[in-house]
């Protein structure tokens, strides 16, 4: 029988030590499109116990997993600093970017020593690679930091290159813009496509997809032309179908949807809907759709839900029941099976294999076993609530949950509001023990997808333009008050926390509003001027969209920086900051004034 105890006092098996025990982080699910090893799936594991080293693994059918990356190597690229897309496979060979020297390596078997296929000490980094068998080349995004080291440029230079793995020769295929992604050669080796964009845009703002004819020797391109995008339209993830037709994702109709360029040049939406497919391009290497050439279908992940599109009939369905809620890194294998990373409110991310015709699902690799009974796990409720300016915002509300306790009748729980990082990102319903730590103790938690978050369409995503520090703050405050007004939580016990950009929202909420009674900032941004003066190339102009052009709007930057308003902080606040974090100095200053 459950004991009666006040909210916030419940005893929980989810300890802080249990929360801190990090499982592996899964990413980069891939299959070998050459047809070799059709039952083999590859993935990458970030291992906290090994200092964050990333190891490539594979599994054939029902065999045991195999590790590829030997000690001393780390399959991680630093292109755009955030990396992703460090690994690709072809004909049984694993290619990867090594963290220490940022060179590309190839590995012919799990027991073989990796062999470098790009020059040493060049200052070059590589990501988003793919092997083209027709031309015997690798296409990849190359980021040149050597030009900065030699004082030839103020920031790194990004290009699309062709790499001949046997000779280490490299040839530039696309150049002149600030950023590139997704270089993909058509199955016949005659065409190439890629995504490109310039400052101050981020890849979710305004991007273009281009196409060009490949030279027969693979050493250059001819007759490049724009396919789509630009003019405030975000396009991404272009890919060629097995028959050589181009597909891509675009938000031209307000939602990131999948499109097909027909042989006649028409751009046709594939299963259009008011859901989004894909995530913002913070990292390379994500795969939100793939083709089954044998069955003539496309596997998609609209709204993180698996869907099947029949290219012959044009019919689309979502009758694939995996038992999970979210599905990312989606690829097609053989025998009608798809692979992806799946998760749910009661399951940590894991690599799964699913037969999309029968829904038969097998777990290939789990990131971490669930260490407690589900009776201690709070299942989130999706909440839409009114916010400032007559708008609406979204969140996940996790009510208190502990099978061993109940609260005295007529009492309400305290609430912790959480602001996600990014800020152009989102929170999901995936199991997170950091959340369950609080809910299992009788504290409610509201995970807010404030205006500017992804997954709710372009209009919603763009609402944070020029409004960072305003709309995100308003939405966190209004979300808390909405729950209190509906009798879900105690209005007198409201707190907020967040990390990075979410830490900034936390600090701004405490400095500029009086909704919350306590807060915690994890590596938060106290001085947003520092983003402009100390940021890396990828995010160097990000704040121009979020706040305004710099230095023209420097007064706005200063006005929205909590460091300049420490006198307005009137409630308890905890500040956590890494010693090597570039924004740490501003937090140190805040500590000295708050404490």
Coordinates of C-alpha atoms in Angstrom, one line a residue:
X1 CA 0.0 0.0 0.0
X2 CA 1.3 3.4 -0.9
X3 CA 2.4 5.7 1.9
X4 CA 1.0 9.2 2.3
X5 CA 3.7 11.8 2.3
X6 CA 4.0 15.5 1.1
X7 CA 5.0 16.2 -2.5
X8 CA 8.7 16.7 -2.8
X9 CA 9.5 14.3 0.1
X10 CA 9.0 10.9 -1.5
X11 CA 11.8 8.4 -1.4
X12 CA 13.0 7.3 -4.8
X13 CA 15.3 4.5 -6.1
X14 CA 16.4 7.0 -8.8
X15 CA 19.4 8.4 -7.0
X16 CA 21.7 11.1 -8.2
X17 CA 24.4 8.5 -8.7
X18 CA 22.0 6.5 -10.9
X19 CA 21.3 9.7 -13.0
X20 CA 25.0 10.3 -13.3
X21 CA 25.7 6.8 -14.6
X22 CA 25.8 7.6 -18.3
X23 CA 25.0 4.9 -20.8
X24 CA 26.5 4.9 -24.2
X25 CA 25.1 7.3 -26.8
X26 CA 24.0 5.8 -30.0
X27 CA 24.2 7.5 -33.5
X28 CA 25.2 7.0 -37.1
X29 CA 23.1 3.9 -38.0
X30 CA 24.2 2.7 -41.5
X31 CA 24.0 -0.2 -43.9
X32 CA 26.3 -1.1 -46.7
X33 CA 24.5 0.0 -49.9
X34 CA 26.9 -1.9 -52.1
X35 CA 25.0 -5.1 -51.3
X36 CA 27.9 -6.7 -49.5
X37 CA 26.8 -8.1 -46.1
X38 CA 23.1 -7.3 -46.6
X39 CA 22.2 -8.4 -43.1
X40 CA 24.8 -6.2 -41.4
X41 CA 24.0 -3.0 -39.6
X42 CA 26.6 -0.5 -38.4
X43 CA 26.3 2.1 -35.7
X44 CA 28.5 4.4 -33.5
X45 CA 28.7 4.4 -29.7
X46 CA 29.9 7.3 -27.7
X47 CA 31.3 5.8 -24.5
X48 CA 31.6 8.0 -21.4
X49 CA 33.6 5.3 -19.6
X50 CA 36.3 5.7 -22.3
X51 CA 36.5 9.5 -22.1
X52 CA 33.8 10.0 -24.7
X53 CA 35.5 7.9 -27.4
X54 CA 33.3 7.0 -30.3
X55 CA 33.5 3.4 -31.5
X56 CA 32.0 2.0 -34.7
X57 CA 30.2 -1.3 -34.2
X58 CA 28.4 -3.8 -36.4
X59 CA 26.1 -6.8 -36.2
X60 CA 25.3 -9.5 -38.7
X61 CA 21.8 -10.9 -38.3
X62 CA 21.4 -12.5 -34.8
X63 CA 25.2 -12.7 -34.2
X64 CA 27.0 -10.8 -31.4
X65 CA 28.0 -7.2 -32.1
X66 CA 31.5 -6.6 -33.4
X67 CA 33.7 -3.6 -32.5
X68 CA 35.7 -2.0 -35.4
X69 CA 37.5 1.1 -33.9
X70 CA 40.7 0.0 -32.2
X71 CA 42.1 1.7 -29.1
X72 CA 43.9 4.9 -29.9
X73 CA 41.3 5.8 -32.5
X74 CA 38.1 7.8 -32.0
X75 CA 35.6 8.1 -34.9
X76 CA 34.7 11.7 -34.4
X77 CA 34.9 14.8 -36.7
X78 CA 35.0 18.4 -35.7
X79 CA 33.5 19.9 -38.8
X80 CA 31.2 22.7 -37.7
X81 CA 32.6 21.8 -34.2
X82 CA 29.4 19.7 -33.5
X83 CA 30.5 17.1 -36.0
X84 CA 28.4 14.1 -36.9
X85 CA 28.7 12.1 -40.1
X86 CA 32.2 10.9 -39.2
X87 CA 31.7 7.4 -40.6
X88 CA 30.5 5.8 -43.7
X89 CA 30.7 2.2 -45.1
X90 CA 31.0 0.6 -48.5
X91 CA 31.7 -2.9 -49.7
X92 CA 32.6 -4.1 -46.3
X93 CA 35.0 -1.3 -45.6
X94 CA 34.5 1.3 -42.8
X95 CA 35.7 4.8 -43.4
X96 CA 36.0 7.3 -40.5
X97 CA 37.4 10.6 -39.4
X98 CA 39.7 10.3 -36.5
X99 CA 39.4 12.8 -33.6
X100 CA 43.0 13.3 -32.8
X101 CA 44.3 14.2 -36.2
X102 CA 41.0 14.8 -38.1
X103 CA 42.3 12.6 -41.0
X104 CA 40.1 10.1 -42.9
X105 CA 40.9 6.5 -42.4
X106 CA 39.7 3.2 -44.0
X107 CA 39.5 -0.1 -42.2
X108 CA 39.0 -3.3 -44.2
X109 CA 37.9 -5.5 -41.3
X110 CA 37.4 -5.3 -37.6
X111 CA 40.9 -6.7 -37.0
X112 CA 42.7 -4.6 -39.6
X113 CA 44.7 -1.5 -38.7
X114 CA 43.1 1.7 -39.9
X115 CA 44.9 3.3 -42.9
X116 CA 45.1 7.0 -43.4
X117 CA 43.8 8.2 -46.8
X118 CA 44.1 11.9 -46.4
X119 CA 47.3 14.0 -45.8
X120 CA 48.7 14.7 -42.4
X121 CA 49.1 18.2 -40.8
X122 CA 46.9 19.8 -43.4
X123 CA 44.4 21.5 -41.1
X124 CA 41.6 19.7 -43.0
X125 CA 38.6 18.2 -41.4
X126 CA 36.1 15.9 -43.1
X127 CA 32.4 15.0 -42.6
X128 CA 29.3 13.7 -44.4
X129 CA 31.4 11.4 -46.7
X130 CA 30.2 8.8 -49.1
X131 CA 32.0 6.3 -51.4
X132 CA 31.1 6.4 -55.1
X133 CA 32.0 3.0 -56.7
X134 CA 31.4 4.2 -60.3
X135 CA 34.2 6.8 -60.0
X136 CA 36.2 5.2 -57.2
X137 CA 36.1 8.5 -55.2
X138 CA 34.9 9.7 -51.8
X139 CA 32.8 12.8 -51.7
X140 CA 32.8 14.8 -48.5
X141 CA 32.6 18.2 -46.9
X142 CA 36.0 19.5 -46.1
X143 CA 36.7 22.2 -43.6
X144 CA 40.1 23.9 -43.9
X145 CA 41.5 25.3 -40.7
X146 CA 45.0 25.5 -42.1
X147 CA 44.1 28.8 -43.8
X148 CA 43.4 30.3 -40.4
X149 CA 46.6 28.9 -38.9
X150 CA 48.6 30.4 -41.8
X151 CA 46.7 33.8 -41.4
X152 CA 45.3 33.4 -44.9
X153 CA 41.7 33.7 -43.7
X154 CA 39.9 34.8 -40.6
X155 CA 37.7 31.7 -40.5
X156 CA 37.8 28.2 -41.8
X157 CA 37.0 27.5 -45.5
X158 CA 34.4 24.9 -46.3
X159 CA 34.2 23.0 -49.6
X160 CA 32.8 19.9 -51.2
X161 CA 35.7 17.7 -52.4
X162 CA 36.4 14.4 -54.2
X163 CA 39.0 12.3 -52.6
X164 CA 40.9 9.5 -54.3
X165 CA 41.5 7.1 -51.5
X166 CA 44.5 5.3 -53.1
X167 CA 46.4 8.4 -54.1
X168 CA 45.1 10.9 -51.4
X169 CA 44.5 13.4 -54.3
X170 CA 41.7 15.8 -53.6
X171 CA 39.7 17.9 -56.0
X172 CA 37.3 20.7 -55.1
X173 CA 33.8 20.1 -56.5
X174 CA 31.9 23.1 -54.9
X175 CA 33.3 26.2 -53.2
X176 CA 32.7 29.9 -52.5
X177 CA 30.0 29.7 -50.0
X178 CA 30.3 29.5 -46.2
X179 CA 28.8 26.1 -45.6
X180 CA 28.1 22.8 -47.4
X181 CA 26.4 19.5 -46.5
X182 CA 25.1 16.3 -48.0
X183 CA 27.2 15.8 -51.1
X184 CA 25.7 12.8 -52.9
X185 CA 26.7 11.3 -56.2
X186 CA 23.9 9.7 -58.3
X187 CA 23.9 5.8 -58.7
X188 CA 25.3 6.1 -62.3
X189 CA 28.1 8.4 -61.2
X190 CA 27.1 11.2 -63.6
X191 CA 25.5 13.8 -61.2
X192 CA 26.1 15.2 -57.8
X193 CA 23.9 17.2 -55.4
X194 CA 24.6 19.1 -52.2
X195 CA 23.2 21.6 -49.8
X196 CA 24.8 25.1 -49.4
X197 CA 24.2 28.3 -47.4
X198 CA 25.8 31.5 -46.3
X199 CA 26.1 33.6 -43.2
X200 CA 24.1 34.8 -41.4
X201 CA 21.8 31.9 -42.1
X202 CA 21.8 28.7 -40.1
X203 CA 20.8 25.6 -42.0
X204 CA 17.2 25.8 -40.8
X205 CA 16.9 29.4 -42.1
X206 CA 17.6 29.7 -45.8
X207 CA 19.5 27.0 -47.7
X208 CA 19.8 25.8 -51.3
X209 CA 20.2 22.5 -53.0
X210 CA 22.4 22.4 -56.0
X211 CA 23.1 19.8 -58.7
X212 CA 25.9 19.4 -61.2
X213 CA 27.3 17.0 -63.8
X214 CA 30.3 15.0 -62.7
X215 CA 33.4 14.9 -64.9
X216 CA 34.0 11.4 -66.2
X217 CA 37.1 11.1 -64.1
X218 CA 35.5 12.4 -60.9
X219 CA 37.9 15.2 -60.6
X220 CA 35.5 18.1 -61.0
X221 CA 31.9 19.1 -62.0
X222 CA 30.3 20.8 -65.0
X223 CA 27.1 23.0 -65.3
X224 CA 26.1 23.4 -61.7
X225 CA 22.6 24.8 -61.1
X226 CA 20.3 25.5 -58.3
X227 CA 17.5 22.9 -57.8
X228 CA 15.5 24.5 -55.0
X229 CA 15.6 26.6 -51.8
X230 CA 16.8 30.1 -50.8
X231 CA 14.6 33.1 -50.2
X232 CA 14.0 32.1 -46.6
X233 CA 13.2 28.5 -47.5
X234 CA 15.1 25.7 -45.7
X235 CA 16.0 22.6 -47.8
X236 CA 18.1 19.7 -46.6
X237 CA 19.0 16.0 -46.9
X238 CA 19.0 15.6 -50.7
X239 CA 19.4 12.0 -51.8
X240 CA 19.2 10.0 -55.0
X241 CA 16.7 7.2 -55.3
X242 CA 18.0 3.8 -56.6
X243 CA 16.7 4.8 -60.0
X244 CA 18.6 8.1 -60.0
X245 CA 15.8 10.6 -59.1
X246 CA 16.4 13.4 -56.6
X247 CA 14.5 13.7 -53.3
X248 CA 14.9 16.3 -50.6
X249 CA 13.3 17.9 -47.6
X250 CA 11.8 21.4 -47.7
X251 CA 9.8 23.7 -45.5
X252 CA 8.3 25.7 -48.4
X253 CA 4.8 25.0 -47.1
X254 CA 5.7 25.7 -43.4
X255 CA 6.5 22.1 -42.5
X256 CA 9.6 20.1 -43.3
X257 CA 8.2 17.6 -45.8
X258 CA 9.7 15.2 -48.3
X259 CA 9.8 16.2 -52.0
X260 CA 10.6 14.4 -55.3
X261 CA 12.0 16.0 -58.4
X262 CA 10.3 14.1 -61.3
X263 CA 12.0 13.4 -64.6
X264 CA 10.0 16.3 -66.1
X265 CA 11.4 18.7 -63.4
X266 CA 8.3 19.0 -61.2
X267 CA 8.7 19.1 -57.5
X268 CA 6.1 16.9 -55.9
X269 CA 5.4 16.5 -52.1
X270 CA 5.6 13.0 -50.8
X271 CA 2.8 12.3 -48.3
X272 CA 2.4 16.0 -47.4
X273 CA 1.2 16.7 -43.9
X274 CA 1.4 19.1 -41.0
X275 CA 4.2 17.2 -39.4
X276 CA 7.9 17.5 -39.8
X277 CA 10.4 15.0 -41.2
X278 CA 14.0 15.4 -40.0
X279 CA 15.7 17.6 -37.4
X280 CA 17.5 20.9 -37.6
X281 CA 21.0 20.4 -39.1
X282 CA 23.1 20.8 -36.0
X283 CA 25.1 17.7 -37.0
X284 CA 25.9 15.8 -40.1
X285 CA 24.9 12.2 -40.7
X286 CA 21.2 12.0 -39.8
X287 CA 19.0 10.1 -42.1
X288 CA 15.2 10.8 -41.9
X289 CA 14.2 8.7 -44.9
X290 CA 15.5 5.9 -47.0
X291 CA 14.6 3.7 -50.0
X292 CA 13.8 0.1 -50.4
X293 CA 14.7 -0.5 -54.0
X294 CA 13.4 -4.1 -54.0
X295 CA 9.9 -3.2 -52.7
X296 CA 9.6 0.2 -54.4
X297 CA 8.9 2.1 -51.1
X298 CA 10.3 4.9 -49.0
X299 CA 10.6 4.6 -45.3
X300 CA 10.0 8.0 -43.6
X301 CA 9.9 9.4 -40.1
X302 CA 7.3 12.2 -40.1
X303 CA 6.9 13.4 -36.5
X304 CA 9.4 10.8 -35.5
X305 CA 6.8 8.1 -36.4
X306 CA 7.7 5.4 -38.9
X307 CA 5.8 5.6 -42.2
X308 CA 5.8 3.7 -45.5
X309 CA 5.3 5.4 -48.9
X310 CA 4.6 3.2 -51.9
X311 CA 6.2 4.9 -54.9
X312 CA 4.0 2.9 -57.3
X313 CA 0.6 3.6 -55.8
X314 CA 1.3 6.8 -54.0
X315 CA -0.2 5.4 -50.8
X316 CA 1.2 6.2 -47.4
X317 CA 0.5 4.5 -44.1
X318 CA 1.9 4.6 -40.5
X319 CA 0.8 1.1 -39.5
X320 CA 4.3 0.1 -38.4
X321 CA 4.1 -0.6 -34.6
X322 CA 7.5 -0.9 -33.1
X323 CA 6.5 -0.3 -29.5
X324 CA 8.5 2.9 -29.5
X325 CA 7.5 6.6 -29.9
X326 CA 10.5 8.3 -31.6
X327 CA 12.6 6.9 -34.6
X328 CA 15.7 8.6 -35.9
X329 CA 18.8 7.6 -38.0
X330 CA 16.5 5.7 -40.3
X331 CA 18.1 3.3 -43.0
X332 CA 16.9 0.4 -45.1
X333 CA 18.6 -3.0 -44.9
X334 CA 17.7 -6.1 -46.8
X335 CA 14.7 -8.4 -46.7
X336 CA 12.2 -5.6 -46.0
X337 CA 13.9 -4.6 -42.8
X338 CA 14.6 -1.0 -41.6
X339 CA 17.0 0.0 -38.9
X340 CA 16.9 3.1 -36.7
X341 CA 17.4 4.4 -33.2
X342 CA 14.2 4.2 -31.3
X343 CA 13.1 5.4 -27.9
X344 CA 10.0 6.0 -25.8
X345 CA 9.0 7.5 -22.4
X346 CA 9.8 4.2 -20.7
X347 CA 12.7 3.0 -23.0
X348 CA 16.2 4.5 -23.5
X349 CA 17.4 4.9 -27.1
X350 CA 18.3 1.6 -28.8
X351 CA 19.2 0.4 -32.3
X352 CA 16.3 -1.7 -33.6
X353 CA 15.5 -3.8 -36.7
X354 CA 11.9 -3.7 -37.9
X355 CA 10.2 -5.5 -40.7
X356 CA 7.9 -2.7 -41.9
X357 CA 5.4 -5.2 -43.4
X358 CA 4.8 -7.2 -40.3
X359 CA 6.0 -4.8 -37.5
X360 CA 8.3 -7.5 -36.1
X361 CA 10.9 -5.6 -34.1
X362 CA 14.1 -6.7 -32.6
X363 CA 16.6 -4.8 -30.4
X364 CA 20.1 -4.8 -31.9
X365 CA 21.8 -2.6 -29.3
X366 CA 20.5 -0.9 -26.2
X367 CA 22.2 2.3 -24.9
X368 CA 21.2 1.5 -21.3
X369 CA 18.9 -0.9 -19.4
X370 CA 16.1 0.7 -17.5
X371 CA 17.2 0.3 -13.9
X372 CA 13.9 0.8 -12.1
X373 CA 10.3 -0.5 -12.1
X374 CA 8.0 1.5 -14.5
X375 CA 5.9 2.3 -11.4
X376 CA 8.5 5.0 -10.7
X377 CA 8.4 6.5 -14.2
X378 CA 6.2 9.5 -15.1
X379 CA 4.6 9.4 -18.5
X380 CA 4.5 12.9 -20.1
X381 CA 1.4 14.6 -21.2
X382 CA 1.6 16.8 -24.3
X383 CA 0.4 20.3 -23.3
X384 CA -0.5 23.3 -25.5
X385 CA -1.0 26.5 -23.5
X386 CA -1.7 30.2 -24.1
X387 CA 1.2 32.5 -23.9
X388 CA 2.1 36.2 -24.5
X389 CA 0.8 38.0 -27.5
X390 CA -2.2 35.7 -28.0
X391 CA 0.1 32.9 -29.1
X392 CA 0.3 29.3 -28.0
X393 CA 3.3 27.3 -26.9
X394 CA 4.0 23.6 -26.3
X395 CA 5.5 21.4 -23.6
X396 CA 5.6 18.0 -22.0
X397 CA 4.2 17.9 -18.5
X398 CA 5.5 15.1 -16.3
X399 CA 3.3 14.8 -13.2
X400 CA 4.7 13.3 -10.0
X401 CA 4.8 9.5 -10.1
X402 CA 6.0 7.0 -7.5
X403 CA 4.2 3.7 -6.9
X404 CA 5.2 3.8 -3.2
X405 CA 3.7 7.2 -2.4
X406 CA 0.7 9.4 -2.6
X407 CA 0.3 13.0 -1.4
X408 CA -2.1 14.3 1.2
X409 CA -5.5 15.2 -0.3
X410 CA -5.9 18.8 -1.3
X411 CA -2.2 19.5 -1.8
X412 CA -0.3 20.4 -4.9
X413 CA 3.2 19.5 -6.1
X414 CA 6.0 22.0 -6.7
X415 CA 7.0 22.5 -10.3
X416 CA 10.3 22.5 -12.1
X417 CA 10.2 24.2 -15.5
X418 CA 13.0 23.1 -17.9
X419 CA 14.2 25.1 -20.9
X420 CA 16.0 23.1 -23.6
X421 CA 19.3 24.2 -25.3
X422 CA 19.8 25.3 -28.9
X423 CA 17.8 27.4 -28.8
X424 CA 16.7 26.0 -32.3
X425 CA 16.1 22.6 -31.0
X426 CA 13.4 20.7 -29.0
X427 CA 12.8 18.4 -26.1
X428 CA 11.2 15.0 -26.7
X429 CA 9.4 12.4 -24.6
X430 CA 12.4 10.0 -24.6
X431 CA 13.1 8.5 -21.2
X432 CA 15.4 10.8 -19.2
X433 CA 16.3 9.8 -15.6
X434 CA 17.2 13.5 -14.9
X435 CA 13.5 14.2 -15.3
X436 CA 12.4 11.1 -13.4
X437 CA 14.7 12.0 -10.5
X438 CA 12.4 14.9 -9.7
X439 CA 9.0 13.3 -10.6
X440 CA 9.7 10.2 -8.5
X441 CA 10.2 12.5 -5.5
X442 CA 6.9 14.3 -5.9
X443 CA 8.0 17.2 -8.1
X444 CA 6.2 18.0 -11.3
X445 CA 8.3 18.9 -14.4
X446 CA 7.3 20.9 -17.4
X447 CA 9.7 20.4 -20.4
X448 CA 9.0 23.4 -22.6
X449 CA 9.2 23.6 -26.4
X450 CA 9.0 27.4 -26.4
X451 CA 8.4 29.4 -29.5
X452 CA 11.4 28.9 -31.7
X453 CA 11.5 25.1 -31.1
X454 CA 11.5 22.7 -33.9
X455 CA 8.9 20.1 -34.8
X456 CA 6.0 22.5 -34.9
X457 CA 6.5 24.1 -38.3
X458 CA 8.5 27.0 -39.8
X459 CA 6.2 29.8 -38.5
X460 CA 6.6 28.5 -35.0
X461 CA 10.3 28.0 -35.4
X462 CA 10.8 31.5 -36.7
X463 CA 8.9 33.2 -33.8
X464 CA 12.2 33.4 -31.9
X465 CA 13.8 35.5 -34.6
X466 CA 14.8 38.8 -32.9
X467 CA 13.0 37.5 -29.8
X468 CA 15.5 35.3 -28.0
X469 CA 15.3 36.2 -24.3
X470 CA 11.7 37.3 -24.7
X471 CA 9.5 34.6 -26.3
X472 CA 11.4 31.7 -24.7
X473 CA 11.2 33.4 -21.3
X474 CA 7.5 34.3 -21.7
X475 CA 6.6 30.7 -22.7
X476 CA 8.4 29.2 -19.7
X477 CA 6.6 31.6 -17.3
X478 CA 3.2 31.2 -19.0
X479 CA 3.6 27.4 -19.0
X480 CA 4.2 27.3 -15.3
X481 CA 1.3 29.7 -14.6
X482 CA -1.0 27.7 -16.9
X483 CA -0.5 24.5 -14.9
X484 CA -0.9 26.4 -11.6
X485 CA -4.1 28.0 -12.9
X486 CA -5.5 24.6 -13.7
X487 CA -4.8 23.2 -10.3
X488 CA -1.9 21.0 -11.4
X489 CA 0.9 22.5 -9.4
X490 CA 1.6 24.9 -6.5
X491 CA 2.0 28.5 -7.7
X492 CA 4.0 29.3 -4.6
X493 CA 6.7 26.6 -5.5
X494 CA 7.9 27.2 -9.0
X495 CA 11.5 26.8 -10.2
X496 CA 13.3 26.7 -13.5
X497 CA 16.5 25.2 -14.9
X498 CA 18.2 24.7 -18.2
X499 CA 21.6 24.2 -19.8
X500 CA 23.5 26.3 -22.4
X501 CA 20.9 28.3 -24.3
X502 CA 18.4 26.9 -21.8
X503 CA 20.6 28.2 -19.1
X504 CA 20.4 31.6 -20.7
X505 CA 16.6 31.3 -20.7
X506 CA 16.8 30.4 -17.0
X507 CA 18.9 33.4 -16.1
X508 CA 16.8 35.7 -18.2
X509 CA 13.6 34.4 -16.6
X510 CA 15.0 35.1 -13.1
X511 CA 16.4 38.5 -14.0
X512 CA 13.5 39.8 -16.0
X513 CA 10.4 38.1 -14.6
X514 CA 9.1 37.3 -11.1
X515 CA 7.3 34.0 -11.8
X516 CA 9.9 31.6 -10.3
X517 CA 11.1 31.3 -6.8
X518 CA 14.4 29.5 -7.5
X519 CA 16.6 28.5 -10.5
X520 CA 19.5 26.5 -11.7
X521 CA 21.7 27.4 -14.7
X522 CA 24.0 24.7 -16.2
X523 CA 26.7 26.3 -18.3
X524 CA 24.3 29.1 -19.1
X525 CA 25.1 32.2 -21.1
X526 CA 25.2 35.2 -18.9
X527 CA 26.6 37.6 -21.5
X528 CA 25.2 37.1 -25.0
X529 CA 27.8 39.6 -26.4
X530 CA 30.3 36.8 -25.8
X531 CA 28.5 34.6 -28.4
X532 CA 29.3 37.2 -31.0
X533 CA 32.9 37.8 -30.0
X534 CA 34.0 34.3 -29.1
X535 CA 31.9 31.9 -31.1
X536 CA 33.1 29.5 -33.8
X537 CA 32.3 29.8 -37.5
X538 CA 29.1 27.7 -37.6
X539 CA 27.4 29.8 -35.0
X540 CA 29.3 33.0 -35.7
X541 CA 26.2 34.9 -36.9
X542 CA 23.5 32.8 -35.2
X543 CA 22.7 35.6 -32.8
X544 CA 22.1 38.0 -35.7
X545 CA 18.9 36.1 -36.4
X546 CA 18.0 35.5 -32.7
X547 CA 18.6 39.1 -31.5
X548 CA 19.7 41.4 -34.4
X549 CA 22.7 42.5 -36.5
X550 CA 25.9 43.0 -34.5
X551 CA 27.3 45.6 -33.6
X552 CA 24.3 47.6 -34.9
X553 CA 22.1 46.1 -32.1
X554 CA 24.7 46.0 -29.4
X555 CA 22.4 47.9 -27.0
X556 CA 19.8 45.1 -27.4
X557 CA 22.5 42.5 -26.7
X558 CA 23.4 44.3 -23.5
X559 CA 19.8 44.8 -22.5
X560 CA 19.1 41.0 -22.8
X561 CA 22.3 39.9 -21.1
X562 CA 21.5 38.8 -17.5
X563 CA 25.0 39.7 -16.5
X564 CA 24.0 43.4 -16.8
X565 CA 21.0 42.9 -14.5
X566 CA 22.3 41.0 -11.5
X567 CA 20.6 43.5 -9.3
X568 CA 17.2 42.1 -10.4
X569 CA 18.0 38.6 -9.1
X570 CA 16.1 38.2 -5.9
X571 CA 15.7 34.5 -5.4
X572 CA 18.0 31.5 -4.8
X573 CA 20.0 30.5 -7.9
X574 CA 22.6 27.8 -8.4
X575 CA 25.2 28.4 -11.2
X576 CA 27.2 25.5 -12.7
X577 CA 29.9 26.2 -15.2
X578 CA 32.8 24.3 -16.8
X579 CA 36.2 25.7 -16.2
X580 CA 37.1 25.7 -19.9
X581 CA 33.8 27.1 -21.1
X582 CA 34.2 30.3 -23.1
X583 CA 31.2 31.9 -21.4
X584 CA 32.5 30.9 -18.0
X585 CA 34.0 34.3 -17.2
X586 CA 30.6 36.0 -17.3
X587 CA 29.1 33.3 -15.0
X588 CA 32.1 33.8 -12.6
X589 CA 31.3 37.5 -12.6
X590 CA 27.6 36.8 -11.8
X591 CA 28.6 34.5 -9.0
X592 CA 30.7 37.2 -7.4
X593 CA 27.8 39.6 -7.5
X594 CA 24.9 37.2 -6.6
X595 CA 26.7 35.6 -3.7

